[in-house]
Short mmCIF file of C-alpha atoms and ligand atoms in Angstrom, two decimals:
data_model
loop_
_atom_site.label_atom_id
_atom_site.label_comp_id
_atom_site.label_asym_id
_atom_site.label_seq_id
_atom_site.Cartn_x
_atom_site.Cartn_y
_atom_site.Cartn_z
CA MET A 1 25.18 15.43 -15.50
CA THR A 2 25.87 14.76 -19.14
CA ASP A 3 29.04 13.35 -20.55
CA THR A 4 29.74 12.23 -24.09
CA LEU A 5 31.85 9.20 -24.77
CA THR A 6 32.61 7.72 -28.14
CA ASN A 7 35.13 5.26 -29.35
CA SER A 8 36.40 6.19 -32.78
CA ALA A 9 38.47 3.00 -32.96
CA THR A 10 35.26 1.08 -33.63
CA ALA A 11 34.11 3.28 -36.52
CA ALA A 12 35.48 0.85 -39.10
CA ALA A 13 33.17 -1.84 -37.81
CA THR A 14 29.99 0.18 -38.45
CA THR A 15 29.54 -0.59 -42.14
CA THR A 16 27.69 -3.87 -41.80
CA TYR A 17 25.54 -2.77 -38.85
CA SER A 18 22.43 -0.60 -38.77
CA VAL A 19 23.62 0.87 -35.46
CA ALA A 20 27.19 2.21 -35.16
CA GLN A 21 29.12 -0.26 -33.05
CA GLU A 22 30.22 2.32 -30.50
CA ARG A 23 29.56 3.46 -26.98
CA LYS A 24 27.92 6.86 -26.59
CA ILE A 25 26.49 8.49 -23.47
CA VAL A 26 24.52 11.68 -24.11
CA THR A 27 22.37 12.05 -20.96
CA ALA A 28 22.53 11.16 -17.30
CA ILE A 29 21.80 7.42 -16.80
CA PRO A 30 18.90 6.82 -16.77
CA GLY A 31 17.99 9.68 -19.12
CA PRO A 32 14.76 11.69 -18.81
CA ILE A 33 12.65 9.53 -21.13
CA SER A 34 13.77 6.33 -19.36
CA ALA A 35 13.06 7.97 -15.99
CA ALA A 36 9.51 8.83 -17.11
CA LEU A 37 8.95 5.25 -18.31
CA GLN A 38 10.25 3.98 -14.99
CA GLU A 39 7.53 6.03 -13.27
CA ARG A 40 4.81 4.52 -15.49
CA ARG A 41 6.23 1.08 -14.81
CA ARG A 42 6.13 1.55 -11.04
CA ALA A 43 2.35 1.90 -11.23
CA VAL A 44 1.64 -1.25 -13.23
CA VAL A 45 4.55 -3.72 -13.25
CA SER A 46 4.96 -6.04 -10.28
CA ASP A 47 7.73 -5.13 -7.85
CA GLY A 48 8.72 -8.81 -8.07
CA VAL A 49 10.18 -8.09 -11.52
CA SER A 50 13.42 -6.15 -11.25
CA SER A 51 15.63 -4.54 -13.91
CA MET A 52 19.38 -4.31 -13.46
CA LEU A 53 19.86 -1.12 -15.47
CA PRO A 54 16.58 0.81 -15.91
CA VAL A 55 17.33 2.30 -19.31
CA TYR A 56 14.49 1.57 -21.71
CA ILE A 57 15.69 0.14 -25.01
CA ALA A 58 14.57 1.55 -28.36
CA LYS A 59 16.83 -0.39 -30.71
CA ALA A 60 19.59 -2.97 -30.65
CA ASN A 61 22.00 -4.24 -33.28
CA GLY A 62 25.18 -6.28 -33.15
CA ALA A 63 26.67 -5.75 -29.70
CA ILE A 64 25.07 -2.34 -29.04
CA LEU A 65 21.89 -1.36 -27.20
CA VAL A 66 20.37 2.07 -27.91
CA ASP A 67 18.07 3.53 -25.27
CA VAL A 68 15.11 5.87 -25.68
CA ASP A 69 17.31 8.85 -24.76
CA GLY A 70 19.86 8.06 -27.48
CA ASN A 71 22.53 6.50 -25.24
CA GLN A 72 24.46 3.55 -26.70
CA PHE A 73 25.66 0.73 -24.48
CA ILE A 74 28.20 -1.99 -25.18
CA ASP A 75 26.13 -5.04 -24.32
CA LEU A 76 28.20 -7.56 -22.37
CA GLY A 77 25.08 -9.45 -21.28
CA ALA A 78 23.17 -10.26 -24.49
CA GLY A 79 19.92 -10.50 -22.52
CA ILE A 80 21.66 -13.06 -20.26
CA GLY A 81 23.21 -15.06 -23.04
CA VAL A 82 20.37 -14.99 -25.57
CA THR A 83 21.38 -12.81 -28.53
CA THR A 84 24.50 -14.88 -29.11
CA VAL A 85 24.47 -14.29 -32.89
CA GLY A 86 24.12 -10.53 -32.29
CA HIS A 87 21.12 -8.30 -31.78
CA THR A 88 18.74 -8.22 -34.77
CA GLU A 89 21.06 -10.43 -36.80
CA THR A 90 20.08 -9.93 -40.45
CA SER A 91 19.36 -13.56 -41.37
CA VAL A 92 17.41 -14.21 -38.16
CA VAL A 93 15.24 -11.13 -38.74
CA ALA A 94 14.65 -12.15 -42.37
CA ALA A 95 13.73 -15.74 -41.44
CA ALA A 96 11.27 -14.57 -38.77
CA ILE A 97 9.61 -12.07 -41.11
CA GLU A 98 9.28 -14.62 -43.89
CA GLN A 99 7.84 -17.25 -41.53
CA SER A 100 5.41 -14.68 -40.08
CA ARG A 101 4.08 -14.02 -43.56
CA ASP A 102 3.57 -17.75 -44.23
CA PHE A 103 1.99 -18.76 -40.91
CA ILE A 104 2.64 -17.90 -37.27
CA HIS A 105 0.95 -20.71 -35.37
CA THR A 106 -0.83 -23.99 -35.85
CA LEU A 107 0.30 -25.96 -32.77
CA PHE A 108 2.59 -28.84 -33.70
CA THR A 109 0.47 -31.28 -31.66
CA VAL A 110 -2.56 -30.36 -33.80
CA THR A 111 -1.06 -29.91 -37.28
CA PRO A 112 2.73 -30.18 -37.67
CA TYR A 113 5.18 -28.27 -39.88
CA GLU A 114 8.68 -28.80 -41.28
CA GLU A 115 10.46 -26.10 -39.24
CA TYR A 116 9.99 -28.04 -35.98
CA VAL A 117 11.40 -31.20 -37.58
CA ARG A 118 14.37 -29.26 -39.01
CA VAL A 119 15.27 -27.82 -35.58
CA ALA A 120 15.14 -31.35 -34.11
CA GLU A 121 17.44 -32.57 -36.92
CA LEU A 122 19.92 -29.76 -36.26
CA LEU A 123 19.90 -30.47 -32.51
CA ALA A 124 20.45 -34.19 -33.13
CA GLU A 125 23.39 -33.31 -35.36
CA HIS A 126 25.09 -30.74 -33.12
CA THR A 127 24.55 -32.00 -29.56
CA PRO A 128 27.36 -34.23 -28.21
CA GLY A 129 27.25 -37.98 -28.87
CA ASP A 130 27.01 -40.14 -31.95
CA PHE A 131 23.78 -42.07 -31.37
CA PRO A 132 20.13 -41.68 -32.41
CA LYS A 133 18.65 -38.59 -30.72
CA LYS A 134 15.20 -37.06 -30.49
CA SER A 135 13.88 -33.73 -29.21
CA VAL A 136 10.84 -32.00 -27.77
CA LEU A 137 10.55 -28.23 -28.26
CA ILE A 138 9.15 -25.91 -25.60
CA ASN A 139 9.31 -22.21 -24.72
CA SER A 140 11.74 -21.41 -21.95
CA GLY A 141 14.76 -22.70 -20.09
CA ALA A 142 12.81 -23.59 -16.98
CA GLU A 143 10.32 -25.47 -19.13
CA ALA A 144 13.20 -27.44 -20.65
CA VAL A 145 14.41 -28.36 -17.15
CA GLU A 146 10.88 -29.39 -16.13
CA ASN A 147 10.54 -31.59 -19.22
CA GLY A 148 13.99 -33.09 -18.74
CA VAL A 149 12.96 -34.18 -15.24
CA LYS A 150 9.62 -35.57 -16.47
CA ILE A 151 11.28 -37.51 -19.27
CA ALA A 152 13.93 -38.96 -16.94
CA ARG A 153 11.32 -39.97 -14.34
CA LYS A 154 9.17 -41.66 -16.97
CA TYR A 155 12.15 -43.55 -18.41
CA THR A 156 13.60 -44.68 -15.08
CA GLY A 157 10.42 -45.04 -13.05
CA ARG A 158 12.28 -43.28 -10.22
CA ARG A 159 11.41 -40.24 -8.15
CA ALA A 160 14.53 -38.30 -7.07
CA VAL A 161 16.21 -35.37 -8.84
CA ALA A 162 19.77 -34.29 -8.01
CA VAL A 163 21.46 -30.97 -8.77
CA LEU A 164 24.77 -29.41 -7.76
CA ASP A 165 25.63 -26.68 -5.29
CA HIS A 166 25.66 -23.20 -6.90
CA ALA A 167 23.19 -24.34 -9.59
CA TYR A 168 20.51 -22.21 -11.23
CA HIS A 169 17.71 -23.92 -13.16
CA GLY A 170 14.73 -21.53 -13.24
CA ARG A 171 11.82 -19.88 -11.51
CA THR A 172 8.94 -22.35 -11.86
CA VAL A 173 7.58 -24.30 -8.92
CA LEU A 174 9.84 -27.30 -9.58
CA THR A 175 12.95 -25.42 -10.75
CA MET A 176 13.00 -22.95 -7.86
CA ALA A 177 13.64 -25.97 -5.63
CA MET A 178 16.58 -26.91 -7.88
CA ASN A 179 18.43 -23.60 -7.40
CA TYR A 180 21.16 -23.19 -4.82
CA LYS A 181 20.09 -19.73 -3.67
CA ALA A 182 16.82 -19.44 -1.77
CA MET A 183 16.91 -15.66 -2.01
CA PRO A 184 15.40 -14.32 -4.21
CA TYR A 185 14.24 -17.41 -6.09
CA ALA A 186 12.42 -19.52 -3.49
CA THR A 187 12.07 -17.44 -0.34
CA GLY A 188 8.40 -17.23 0.59
CA TYR A 189 7.23 -19.32 -2.37
CA GLY A 190 7.09 -22.67 -0.57
CA PRO A 191 6.24 -25.43 -0.02
CA LEU A 192 9.03 -26.49 -2.36
CA ALA A 193 8.89 -29.56 -4.61
CA SER A 194 10.06 -32.68 -2.83
CA ASP A 195 12.70 -35.21 -3.87
CA VAL A 196 15.21 -32.57 -5.00
CA TYR A 197 18.74 -33.12 -3.63
CA HIS A 198 21.68 -30.70 -3.70
CA ALA A 199 25.05 -32.42 -4.07
CA PRO A 200 28.50 -30.85 -3.68
CA SER A 201 29.99 -29.56 -6.96
CA SER A 202 33.46 -28.95 -8.42
CA TYR A 203 34.71 -25.41 -7.75
CA PRO A 204 38.48 -25.66 -8.24
CA TYR A 205 39.29 -22.09 -7.15
CA HIS A 206 37.79 -22.75 -3.73
CA ASP A 207 37.90 -26.50 -3.13
CA GLY A 208 41.29 -27.25 -4.68
CA LEU A 209 40.07 -30.74 -5.61
CA THR A 210 40.95 -32.62 -8.79
CA GLY A 211 38.07 -33.76 -10.99
CA VAL A 212 38.38 -37.30 -9.67
CA GLU A 213 38.32 -36.12 -6.03
CA ALA A 214 35.38 -33.77 -6.57
CA ALA A 215 33.45 -36.51 -8.43
CA ALA A 216 34.07 -38.95 -5.57
CA ARG A 217 32.63 -36.39 -3.14
CA THR A 218 29.54 -35.80 -5.31
CA ILE A 219 28.99 -39.54 -5.81
CA ALA A 220 29.38 -40.26 -2.08
CA TYR A 221 26.59 -37.76 -1.41
CA LEU A 222 24.31 -39.25 -4.08
CA ASP A 223 24.94 -42.78 -2.84
CA LYS A 224 24.40 -42.03 0.84
CA VAL A 225 21.79 -39.30 0.90
CA VAL A 226 19.65 -40.22 -2.12
CA GLY A 227 20.48 -43.82 -3.00
CA ALA A 228 21.15 -44.56 -6.67
CA SER A 229 18.14 -46.84 -7.08
CA ASP A 230 15.75 -43.94 -6.33
CA LEU A 231 17.58 -41.37 -8.45
CA ALA A 232 15.94 -40.51 -11.80
CA CYS A 233 18.36 -37.81 -12.96
CA LEU A 234 21.35 -35.64 -12.15
CA VAL A 235 21.00 -32.20 -13.74
CA VAL A 236 24.27 -30.30 -14.24
CA GLU A 237 25.35 -27.07 -15.94
CA PRO A 238 28.73 -27.90 -17.58
CA ILE A 239 29.79 -24.32 -16.78
CA GLN A 240 27.57 -22.92 -14.05
CA GLY A 241 25.85 -19.70 -15.12
CA GLU A 242 24.19 -17.63 -12.41
CA GLY A 243 26.42 -19.41 -9.86
CA GLY A 244 29.48 -17.64 -11.26
CA PHE A 245 30.82 -19.41 -14.38
CA MET A 246 32.58 -22.13 -12.43
CA VAL A 247 34.55 -24.38 -14.75
CA PRO A 248 34.69 -27.87 -13.21
CA ALA A 249 38.03 -29.64 -12.76
CA ASP A 250 39.10 -31.92 -15.62
CA GLY A 251 37.57 -35.36 -15.43
CA TYR A 252 34.75 -34.33 -13.08
CA LEU A 253 31.85 -34.49 -15.54
CA PRO A 254 32.88 -37.72 -17.35
CA ALA A 255 33.31 -39.42 -13.94
CA LEU A 256 29.77 -38.42 -12.95
CA GLN A 257 28.40 -39.61 -16.31
CA GLU A 258 30.16 -42.93 -15.84
CA TRP A 259 28.59 -43.36 -12.40
CA CYS A 260 25.15 -42.34 -13.72
CA THR A 261 25.36 -44.81 -16.62
CA ALA A 262 26.47 -47.62 -14.32
CA ASN A 263 23.56 -46.89 -11.96
CA GLY A 264 20.78 -46.29 -14.49
CA VAL A 265 20.58 -42.55 -13.70
CA VAL A 266 19.84 -40.12 -16.57
CA MET A 267 22.50 -37.39 -16.59
CA ILE A 268 21.20 -34.14 -18.02
CA ALA A 269 23.33 -31.22 -19.27
CA ASP A 270 21.66 -27.88 -18.60
CA GLU A 271 23.28 -26.06 -21.55
CA ILE A 272 20.68 -23.30 -21.42
CA GLN A 273 23.29 -20.60 -20.77
CA SER A 274 26.47 -22.35 -21.97
CA GLY A 275 25.21 -23.88 -25.22
CA MET A 276 24.65 -22.79 -28.82
CA ALA A 277 28.22 -21.75 -29.75
CA ARG A 278 28.69 -19.46 -26.77
CA SER A 279 31.65 -21.33 -25.27
CA GLY A 280 33.53 -21.74 -28.57
CA LYS A 281 31.99 -25.18 -29.11
CA TYR A 282 28.35 -25.88 -29.99
CA PHE A 283 27.82 -27.19 -26.45
CA ALA A 284 30.13 -26.57 -23.47
CA SER A 285 29.99 -30.26 -22.47
CA GLU A 286 32.40 -30.85 -25.37
CA HIS A 287 35.18 -28.96 -23.52
CA PHE A 288 35.13 -31.64 -20.86
CA GLY A 289 34.70 -34.76 -22.98
CA TRP A 290 31.24 -35.18 -21.51
CA ILE A 291 28.53 -36.91 -23.55
CA PRO A 292 25.29 -36.34 -21.62
CA ASP A 293 22.17 -38.50 -21.93
CA LEU A 294 19.98 -35.41 -22.40
CA VAL A 295 20.89 -31.83 -23.34
CA LEU A 296 18.74 -28.80 -22.50
CA SER A 297 18.89 -25.81 -24.87
CA ALA A 298 17.16 -22.42 -24.68
CA LYS A 299 18.39 -18.79 -24.59
CA GLY A 300 20.72 -18.50 -27.63
CA ILE A 301 18.98 -21.10 -29.76
CA ALA A 302 16.68 -18.73 -31.68
CA GLY A 303 18.52 -15.39 -31.65
CA GLY A 304 16.12 -13.86 -29.11
CA PHE A 305 12.86 -15.60 -30.00
CA PRO A 306 11.47 -17.84 -27.25
CA LEU A 307 12.39 -21.46 -27.89
CA ALA A 308 13.83 -24.29 -25.81
CA ALA A 309 14.52 -27.97 -26.30
CA VAL A 310 15.23 -31.26 -24.61
CA THR A 311 17.41 -33.41 -26.88
CA GLY A 312 18.84 -36.81 -26.13
CA ARG A 313 19.04 -40.55 -26.44
CA ALA A 314 16.09 -41.76 -28.50
CA GLU A 315 15.17 -44.55 -26.09
CA ILE A 316 14.91 -42.10 -23.17
CA MET A 317 12.99 -39.48 -25.20
CA ASP A 318 10.59 -42.16 -26.50
CA ALA A 319 9.63 -43.52 -23.07
CA SER A 320 6.92 -40.84 -22.76
CA GLN A 321 3.39 -41.68 -23.90
CA PRO A 322 1.92 -39.72 -26.86
CA GLY A 323 0.41 -36.50 -25.49
CA GLY A 324 2.63 -36.56 -22.40
CA LEU A 325 4.92 -33.85 -23.77
CA GLY A 326 4.08 -30.56 -25.49
CA GLY A 327 2.32 -27.25 -24.91
CA THR A 328 0.50 -24.61 -26.93
CA PHE A 329 3.44 -22.46 -27.98
CA GLY A 330 6.17 -25.14 -27.87
CA GLY A 331 8.22 -25.05 -31.08
CA ASN A 332 6.46 -21.96 -32.41
CA PRO A 333 7.07 -21.73 -36.20
CA VAL A 334 8.58 -18.22 -36.08
CA SER A 335 10.94 -19.27 -33.28
CA CYS A 336 11.86 -22.41 -35.21
CA ALA A 337 12.57 -20.44 -38.40
CA ALA A 338 14.79 -18.11 -36.36
CA ALA A 339 16.59 -21.10 -34.80
CA ILE A 340 17.32 -22.59 -38.23
CA ALA A 341 18.82 -19.21 -39.22
CA VAL A 342 20.91 -19.22 -36.03
CA PHE A 343 22.38 -22.66 -36.85
CA GLU A 344 23.14 -21.43 -40.38
CA ALA A 345 24.74 -18.23 -39.05
CA ILE A 346 27.00 -20.24 -36.72
CA GLU A 347 28.37 -22.08 -39.77
CA ALA A 348 28.36 -19.19 -42.26
CA ASN A 349 30.04 -16.68 -39.94
CA ASP A 350 32.38 -19.10 -38.12
CA LEU A 351 30.81 -18.15 -34.79
CA LEU A 352 32.70 -20.90 -32.95
CA GLY A 353 35.88 -19.13 -34.11
CA GLU A 354 34.43 -15.76 -33.07
CA ALA A 355 33.70 -17.08 -29.56
CA GLN A 356 37.30 -18.29 -29.36
CA ARG A 357 38.53 -14.86 -30.51
CA ILE A 358 36.46 -13.21 -27.78
CA GLU A 359 37.95 -15.57 -25.20
CA ARG A 360 41.50 -14.66 -26.33
CA SER A 361 40.85 -10.92 -26.32
CA LEU A 362 38.99 -10.91 -23.01
CA THR A 363 41.60 -13.13 -21.35
CA ALA A 364 44.42 -10.82 -22.48
CA GLY A 365 42.60 -7.70 -21.28
CA LEU A 366 41.44 -9.22 -18.01
CA THR A 367 44.92 -10.61 -17.29
CA ALA A 368 46.31 -7.08 -17.63
CA LEU A 369 43.66 -5.88 -15.15
CA LYS A 370 44.44 -8.75 -12.77
CA ASN A 371 48.11 -7.73 -12.76
CA LYS A 372 47.03 -4.20 -11.85
CA TYR A 373 44.27 -4.83 -9.27
CA ASN A 374 44.58 -7.46 -6.56
CA ILE A 375 40.78 -7.68 -6.11
CA ILE A 376 40.63 -9.98 -9.17
CA GLY A 377 41.01 -13.46 -7.68
CA GLU A 378 40.39 -15.61 -10.74
CA ILE A 379 39.67 -15.27 -14.46
CA ARG A 380 37.74 -18.26 -15.79
CA GLY A 381 35.39 -19.48 -18.51
CA HIS A 382 35.33 -20.51 -22.15
CA GLY A 383 34.58 -18.50 -25.29
CA ALA A 384 32.13 -15.66 -24.78
CA MET A 385 31.33 -16.98 -21.30
CA MET A 386 34.11 -15.49 -19.17
CA ALA A 387 34.07 -14.17 -15.63
CA ILE A 388 36.22 -12.65 -12.93
CA GLU A 389 35.71 -13.49 -9.27
CA LEU A 390 36.41 -10.51 -7.03
CA VAL A 391 37.97 -11.07 -3.62
CA GLN A 392 39.01 -9.05 -0.59
CA PRO A 393 42.79 -9.23 -0.42
CA GLY A 394 44.14 -9.34 3.10
CA THR A 395 41.09 -11.09 4.54
CA GLY A 396 40.42 -14.70 5.48
CA ASP A 397 39.41 -17.66 3.31
CA GLY A 398 42.90 -17.84 1.82
CA GLU A 399 42.52 -14.30 0.46
CA LYS A 400 39.40 -15.43 -1.41
CA ALA A 401 36.62 -13.83 0.64
CA PRO A 402 33.85 -12.64 -1.70
CA ASN A 403 33.90 -8.95 -2.64
CA ALA A 404 30.27 -8.26 -3.51
CA ALA A 405 30.69 -4.53 -2.79
CA ALA A 406 33.30 -4.18 -5.54
CA VAL A 407 31.19 -6.23 -7.99
CA SER A 408 28.21 -4.01 -7.40
CA ALA A 409 30.21 -0.74 -7.58
CA ILE A 410 31.98 -1.74 -10.82
CA SER A 411 28.80 -2.90 -12.50
CA THR A 412 27.04 0.35 -11.52
CA TYR A 413 29.97 2.47 -12.74
CA ALA A 414 30.04 0.53 -16.03
CA GLY A 415 26.31 1.10 -16.58
CA GLN A 416 26.71 4.82 -15.98
CA HIS A 417 29.50 4.91 -18.57
CA GLY A 418 27.83 2.89 -21.32
CA VAL A 419 28.84 -0.70 -20.57
CA LEU A 420 26.18 -3.21 -19.60
CA LEU A 421 28.02 -5.65 -17.33
CA LEU A 422 26.20 -8.50 -15.59
CA THR A 423 26.96 -9.76 -12.12
CA ALA A 424 26.73 -13.38 -10.92
CA GLY A 425 27.99 -15.63 -8.16
CA THR A 426 26.39 -17.23 -5.15
CA SER A 427 27.83 -14.40 -3.02
CA GLY A 428 27.35 -11.69 -5.65
CA ASN A 429 31.13 -11.89 -6.10
CA VAL A 430 31.45 -12.38 -9.87
CA LEU A 431 31.42 -10.08 -12.91
CA ARG A 432 30.49 -11.99 -16.02
CA PHE A 433 31.21 -11.33 -19.67
CA LEU A 434 28.42 -12.88 -21.70
CA PRO A 435 28.40 -10.82 -24.91
CA SER A 436 27.08 -11.64 -28.32
CA LEU A 437 29.62 -13.09 -30.72
CA ALA A 438 29.33 -9.87 -32.75
CA LEU A 439 31.39 -8.05 -30.10
CA SER A 440 34.48 -6.65 -31.87
CA ASP A 441 37.96 -6.54 -30.34
CA ALA A 442 37.74 -2.74 -30.43
CA LEU A 443 34.59 -2.83 -28.28
CA ILE A 444 36.31 -5.27 -25.89
CA VAL A 445 39.23 -2.85 -25.48
CA ASP A 446 36.84 0.04 -24.93
CA ALA A 447 34.65 -1.85 -22.41
CA LEU A 448 37.71 -3.02 -20.46
CA SER A 449 38.99 0.57 -20.30
CA VAL A 450 35.74 1.50 -18.55
CA ILE A 451 36.17 -1.40 -16.12
CA ASP A 452 39.78 -0.30 -15.55
CA ASP A 453 38.49 3.19 -14.66
CA ALA A 454 35.84 1.66 -12.37
CA MET A 455 38.48 -0.37 -10.53
CA ALA A 456 40.76 2.67 -10.25
CA ALA A 457 37.88 4.71 -8.81
CA LEU A 458 37.21 1.92 -6.32
CA THR A 459 40.85 1.83 -5.19
CA THR A 460 40.87 5.62 -4.77
CA SER A 461 37.60 5.79 -2.89
CA SER A 462 38.53 2.99 -0.48
CA HIS A 463 41.57 4.94 0.80
N1 PLZ B 1 19.15 -22.98 -16.60
C1 PLZ B 1 21.57 -22.65 -16.68
O1 PLZ B 1 20.94 -19.91 -16.96
C2 PLZ B 1 18.28 -18.85 -17.02
C3 PLZ B 1 18.04 -16.22 -15.55
C4 PLZ B 1 17.71 -14.81 -15.70
P1 PLZ B 1 14.55 -19.42 -18.40
N2 PLZ B 1 19.29 -17.98 -16.57
C5 PLZ B 1 19.03 -16.58 -16.59
C6 PLZ B 1 16.76 -14.42 -14.66
O2 PLZ B 1 17.19 -13.72 -13.75
O3 PLZ B 1 15.62 -14.83 -14.78
C7 PLZ B 1 18.59 -20.31 -16.91
C8 PLZ B 1 19.92 -20.77 -16.86
C9 PLZ B 1 20.16 -22.14 -16.71
C10 PLZ B 1 17.87 -22.58 -16.65
C11 PLZ B 1 17.55 -21.24 -16.82
C12 PLZ B 1 16.12 -20.84 -16.89
O4 PLZ B 1 15.82 -20.34 -18.17
O5 PLZ B 1 14.45 -19.29 -19.88
O6 PLZ B 1 14.85 -18.10 -17.72
O7 PLZ B 1 13.38 -20.10 -17.81
#
């Protein structure tokens, strides 16, 4: 079946983009060319690698993905929070091309270059806290988590690592043990790394605790189950990503930092999903008055090029012996050049302001939907990191039972109608809005109209 959808209201926004910033569906989803590619893929790509929406992408610009069949999708996922400045952002593309012409690789640990140093300067300037900071650059989020743990162990001389319930930290052999969900991340891949402890978190919608109460519960666990003197680090996402965009209660994070400082524990902010302007501040920790010892960056830092960083207190970062940190591709020059352009774009285009605009527009639209559909239990988040938790009204758990069926049906409907909408949540009960900051208000209105239709279809079909 073929249907054609366009949104003329967005036409005015097309002038500065190489792809019209509009939704357009011209084939069945997936279209014939995507379907053929999916067949080729089945023969050669591991079944362990899944794709949420199997449309093969030919081009992307701003907040729009174009597939090989000519369909255009409003991208509310940004490659899971990576293309924060927008797809193929002009200055990022130019910086990467220019750097590629100059040199593409030397390996910083063999012969260094300025771009790596500049990224470390920018991270020292923009991460929370007014004290001397240093960085190491690596390739991926999980690698940043791994290095954060190594650095904290070396500095403290302690063994244990603590994380929070509902956390997600990666897919490597250490980080899979740091995730809350065994399935699909750890099931069958054991034995898991030892000395990883999962403490209770702050999840105000479900636990009803104040920040002080939730922190007391977390600290009691760390004290009793781990013992502060064996604890090297506590790794925390200021707003949990894959877990469902839980915003902790006020005072929770500073109380944990205070306890960590008093007990010689390194507290690490995993800002891999929440950082780099996404939340309306450079780093989401700032919303909570939290000044972490170490900050982990990845995803949005280089506009789509692979780059990650551990940044933090100089004395902690310097505890490692020369040669203890690094890796062949860590701080690749092209990625670094792109990251410098990203930092410049955040300033030049007021992207913190744009993230705040997106929060206002999404909150208004989602509030209207919440008034219309009682399956929306809570709207939460900051900036371009917003989510709705879907519930089953009329069931137990104080009307808050997870509604994974609705999440899955709405996300599927949205994909079929040209809106790429990511799911999240420990129980698959959350729809998340993680767009690039190039997403216009007109595209927000259009995307929410599709979600409105999806919710209406759900209500109809369930009767
Ligand atoms: N920490 C907070 O969000 C990656 C995972 C996508 P890598 N999240 C998206 C998927 O299904 O693989 C993530 C994160 C937080 C760490 C990571 C890991 O980052 O770059 O994927 O290794």
